Structure formats: C-alpha cells, structure tokens
Amino acid sequence: MMSDNCIFCKIISGEISSKKIFEDSDLMVFHDIRPIAPVHFLIIPKMHIESLNHAEAEHQNLLGKMLLLAPKLATEHGLKGFRTMINTGREGGQEVFHLHVHVFGGGANLPKT
Ligand code: 5GP
Ligand code: ZN
C-alpha cells in the first residue's frame, strides 16, 4: 500500500510535513511546494498508485472522488475557475510517481496552453 521511497506516501504518513488542506480515509490534499498560481494544491489518493497509467477499473470510485473534490476545495479557496492537470509518466512531465491531480488558479485568467 505504502511505497518506501515515495515523497507523497511520506507526506501521508506525516514523515514529511505539508500544508494540508483536506484529509479523509481515501484522499489527502495539500498545497504544492512550488506553486505555479496564487492557489495551487494537489489531490492525492492515500493508496500508492504510481500514475494514471497504473490506475485500474477498481480505482474508478477513487478517481471520481478526486475529481469531485477539486471544485469543492477550489471554491473554498476563493477560485471561481481553476485548471486541473494530471501529468502521467516521464514523457507526460510527471516528477512524483504517486498519482496526483494539480488544481490551480487565482489572480489573472490562466492563459490557454
Ligand atoms: P508532477 O510534475 O509530478 O506532476 O508534480 C509534482 C508536484 O509536486 C510539483 O508541482 C512539485 O512542486 C510538488 N512537490 C514535490 N515535492 C513536494 C513536497 O515535498 N511537498 C509538496 N507540498 N509538494 C511537492
Ligand atoms: Zn506513494
């Protein structure tokens, strides 16, 4: 379930500190350490799933829960709109291999990619 060398598993266990904004039995949410927008947080499953490439049908509810939490927490942080991003695999720009959804926004409108 937990992966020894995984930064995000260590954040879940409390071994590495983070600015936590939400936690339940399945998920944890904390502010990104290098924000790219005034508000930038990461939604992660407590279960160590490496990436979207490693997600299975059995994770369907968990994935749905992650996405449904995004607008709730974005609204709570004053965002009227936001962007979600899931980087998958090295070629997809993923650096931390524990599945996470980036949620960010605030300030000026986000540019088109
Ligand atoms: P990725 O590139 O894998 O999609 O995103 C990883 C994100 O995790 C990056 O935006 C990076 O700033 C963030 N990050 C990496 N290490 C830590 C950490 O120890 N604490 C927090 N809060 N964020 C981290
Ligand atoms: Zn992990």
XYZ file of C-alpha atoms and ligand atoms in Angstrom:
138
model
C 0.000 0.000 0.000
C 2.698 2.474 1.031
C 5.848 2.860 -1.032
C 9.086 3.398 0.921
C 10.799 5.958 -1.306
C 7.712 7.903 -2.237
C 7.615 11.549 -1.156
C 3.830 11.664 -1.208
C 3.492 8.476 0.876
C 5.781 10.194 3.386
C 3.533 13.264 3.336
C 0.536 10.996 4.035
C 2.339 9.321 6.962
C 3.465 12.702 8.315
C 7.159 11.854 7.909
C 7.417 14.884 5.604
C 5.398 17.931 6.591
C 2.999 19.681 4.248
C 0.384 22.412 4.308
C -2.589 20.091 4.444
C -5.993 21.405 3.433
C -8.124 18.234 3.403
C -7.963 14.627 4.509
C -10.364 11.700 4.693
C -9.956 7.920 4.670
C -9.146 7.814 0.944
C -7.609 11.151 -0.002
C -5.271 13.874 1.107
C -4.907 17.392 -0.268
C -2.054 19.823 0.366
C -0.531 22.953 -1.124
C 2.117 22.435 -3.814
C 5.568 23.418 -2.515
C 6.324 25.264 -5.798
C 3.000 26.885 -6.712
C 2.508 27.998 -10.325
C -0.553 30.107 -9.432
C -1.768 32.003 -6.332
C -3.692 28.872 -5.316
C -2.143 25.515 -6.229
C -2.896 22.299 -4.410
C -2.517 18.590 -5.068
C -5.212 15.957 -4.572
C -3.733 12.520 -3.951
C -5.085 9.077 -3.056
C -3.731 7.609 0.182
C -3.224 4.384 -1.744
C 0.080 4.417 -3.622
C -0.878 4.344 -7.297
C 2.104 5.374 -9.414
C 0.271 7.215 -12.140
C -2.848 7.248 -14.262
C -1.095 4.575 -16.353
C -1.318 2.325 -13.275
C -4.966 3.006 -12.405
C -7.423 0.123 -12.826
C -11.188 -0.260 -13.021
C -11.228 -0.940 -9.267
C -9.993 2.646 -8.744
C -12.943 4.188 -10.565
C -14.694 5.444 -7.415
C -11.441 6.815 -6.034
C -10.716 8.723 -9.258
C -14.237 10.114 -9.283
C -13.860 11.218 -5.681
C -10.621 13.050 -6.523
C -12.242 14.992 -9.357
C -15.379 15.861 -7.391
C -13.263 17.253 -4.572
C -11.490 19.712 -6.914
C -14.358 22.231 -7.370
C -15.344 21.992 -3.708
C -11.871 22.906 -2.444
C -11.261 25.407 -5.258
C -14.435 27.262 -4.241
C -13.387 27.169 -0.597
C -10.120 28.803 -1.657
C -11.917 31.613 -3.454
C -11.463 30.358 -7.012
C -14.302 30.973 -9.463
C -12.467 28.943 -12.061
C -9.439 26.702 -11.964
C -7.342 24.322 -14.007
C -6.735 20.645 -13.312
C -3.672 18.803 -14.563
C -2.583 15.184 -14.276
C 0.933 14.571 -15.568
C 1.433 10.923 -16.471
C 4.799 9.262 -16.998
C 8.145 10.985 -17.602
C 7.096 11.898 -21.115
C 3.990 13.488 -19.625
C 6.080 15.629 -17.302
C 5.426 13.563 -14.169
C 8.112 14.010 -11.496
C 6.497 12.435 -8.445
C 5.313 8.909 -9.146
C 2.309 8.867 -6.840
C -0.872 9.806 -8.681
C -1.959 13.394 -8.106
C -4.314 15.954 -9.573
C -2.976 19.500 -9.679
C -5.630 22.160 -9.059
C -4.577 25.756 -9.578
C -5.880 29.212 -10.316
C -6.366 32.694 -8.928
C -5.117 36.081 -9.945
C -5.335 36.789 -13.674
C -7.127 34.419 -16.018
C -4.993 31.428 -16.893
C -3.542 31.512 -20.404
C -4.537 28.927 -22.979
C -1.800 26.285 -23.193
P 4.360 16.391 -11.224
O 5.411 17.098 -12.018
O 4.814 15.016 -10.791
O 3.011 16.383 -11.871
O 4.131 17.281 -9.945
C 4.777 17.090 -8.735
C 4.476 18.305 -7.915
O 4.791 18.019 -6.565
C 5.301 19.542 -8.293
O 4.426 20.601 -8.643
C 6.117 19.841 -7.039
O 6.251 21.222 -6.784
C 5.336 19.136 -5.945
N 6.156 18.646 -4.862
C 7.293 17.907 -4.966
N 7.786 17.616 -3.755
C 6.926 18.172 -2.849
C 6.902 18.200 -1.418
O 7.758 17.663 -0.721
N 5.873 18.874 -0.847
C 4.900 19.485 -1.592
N 3.925 20.114 -0.916
N 4.883 19.468 -2.935
C 5.890 18.827 -3.560
Zn 3.275 6.978 -2.750
